[in-house]
Amino acid sequence: MKEVFVTRKIHPAGLALLKKAGYKITVYPKDQMIEKKELLAGVKGKDALLSLLTDKIDEDVFKAAGPRLKVVANYAVGFDNVDLQAAKKHNVTVTNTPSDKVNESVAEETFALMMALARRIAEADHFSKHGQYKGWAPMLLNGVDVYGKTLGLIGAGRIGSMVARRAVNGFGMKLIYSDMRPNSELEKQLGAKKVSLVNLLKKADFISLHVPLLPSTRHMISTKQLAMMKPGAFLINTSRGPVVDEKALLKALRSKKIAGAGLDVFECEPAIDCDLRDNLELKSFENVILTPHIASATEAARRDMSEIAAKNIIAVLKGKKALTPAKV
Ligand code: GLV
Ligand code: GLV
């Protein structure tokens, strides 16, 4: 009988598929991030591993698993937590969950952060709930409009394109993007213009990151890039924390170089702040909105992720091609 190890409780839809396929499933019983030691013990002798983005899947894991392991199905769109070279060496297929449903959810959270920043929703909520509202006032919590502004997408792949559609069709935004590859569909359908990263930083009112975490994208937004941003521009990150140099971001916020930031991911996640020695805290800024890595956290998206991870496992264990192999 084929055996699957799941590192944490996930949406049950995928587990039902695995069960129907006749596999023995072991789910790590504690609803918390699995410790490395327990991961190594859990994966031993298994045919498949269903991992989360919080699990570091490295050489140790492949070694501990042994030769039966055929597939690591990562319950995420991103897969920077998996050592693809080690997987290749051990002949293990790695898959992710980049479905339209999941990507649309991420695009919605991106938009939610953008709107919340522009209209100061978190500050206004706090104000209203803490007895500060004493009557309508002309200058109370004035924000900025999103309508007609320029959105700069860094990374115009699937998720970026879904953000773009909302921006152009829903909010009449102008669209510029930077990417290694041109996206002609985006240009044709939404009038997007491909520009250099430097030009994007200089021109966009809202900048949103939609790149995977790679050596080439780590800290791609740092002091120099933040300094190029237009005064009054906002930065939104729903990709991976280390794409932004958090220390540089904190300094840009403190010097009011940028208008604010909406962050769903953090450089030293799950810590919100990497290092408090500088007394710079993300939490202390009213113009920073923080969400705890929930961009794909909708019932529909999490169901889809669960099912896709399961279907990838079933395909590989049946000797077929994975549905969505992890591709850089
Ligand atoms: C979430 O961050 C994901 O990669 O799915
Ligand atoms: C990134 O995850 C993309 O597909 O755009």
Short mmCIF file of C-alpha atoms and ligand atoms in Angstrom, two decimals, residues 53 76-78 240 293 305, ligand 1:
data_model
loop_
_atom_site.label_atom_id
_atom_site.label_comp_id
_atom_site.label_asym_id
_atom_site.label_seq_id
_atom_site.Cartn_x
_atom_site.Cartn_y
_atom_site.Cartn_z
CA LEU A 53 5.47 26.45 2.48
CA ALA A 76 1.40 26.48 -2.16
CA VAL A 77 1.97 28.38 -5.36
CA GLY A 78 5.51 29.23 -4.28
CA ARG A 240 7.61 36.38 -0.53
CA HIS A 293 0.38 35.43 4.88
CA MET A 305 -4.87 23.71 -3.24
C1 GLV B 1 1.45 31.17 -0.67
O1 GLV B 1 2.25 32.01 -0.34
C2 GLV B 1 1.66 30.32 -1.79
O2 GLV B 1 2.76 30.31 -2.35
O3 GLV B 1 0.71 29.61 -2.14
#
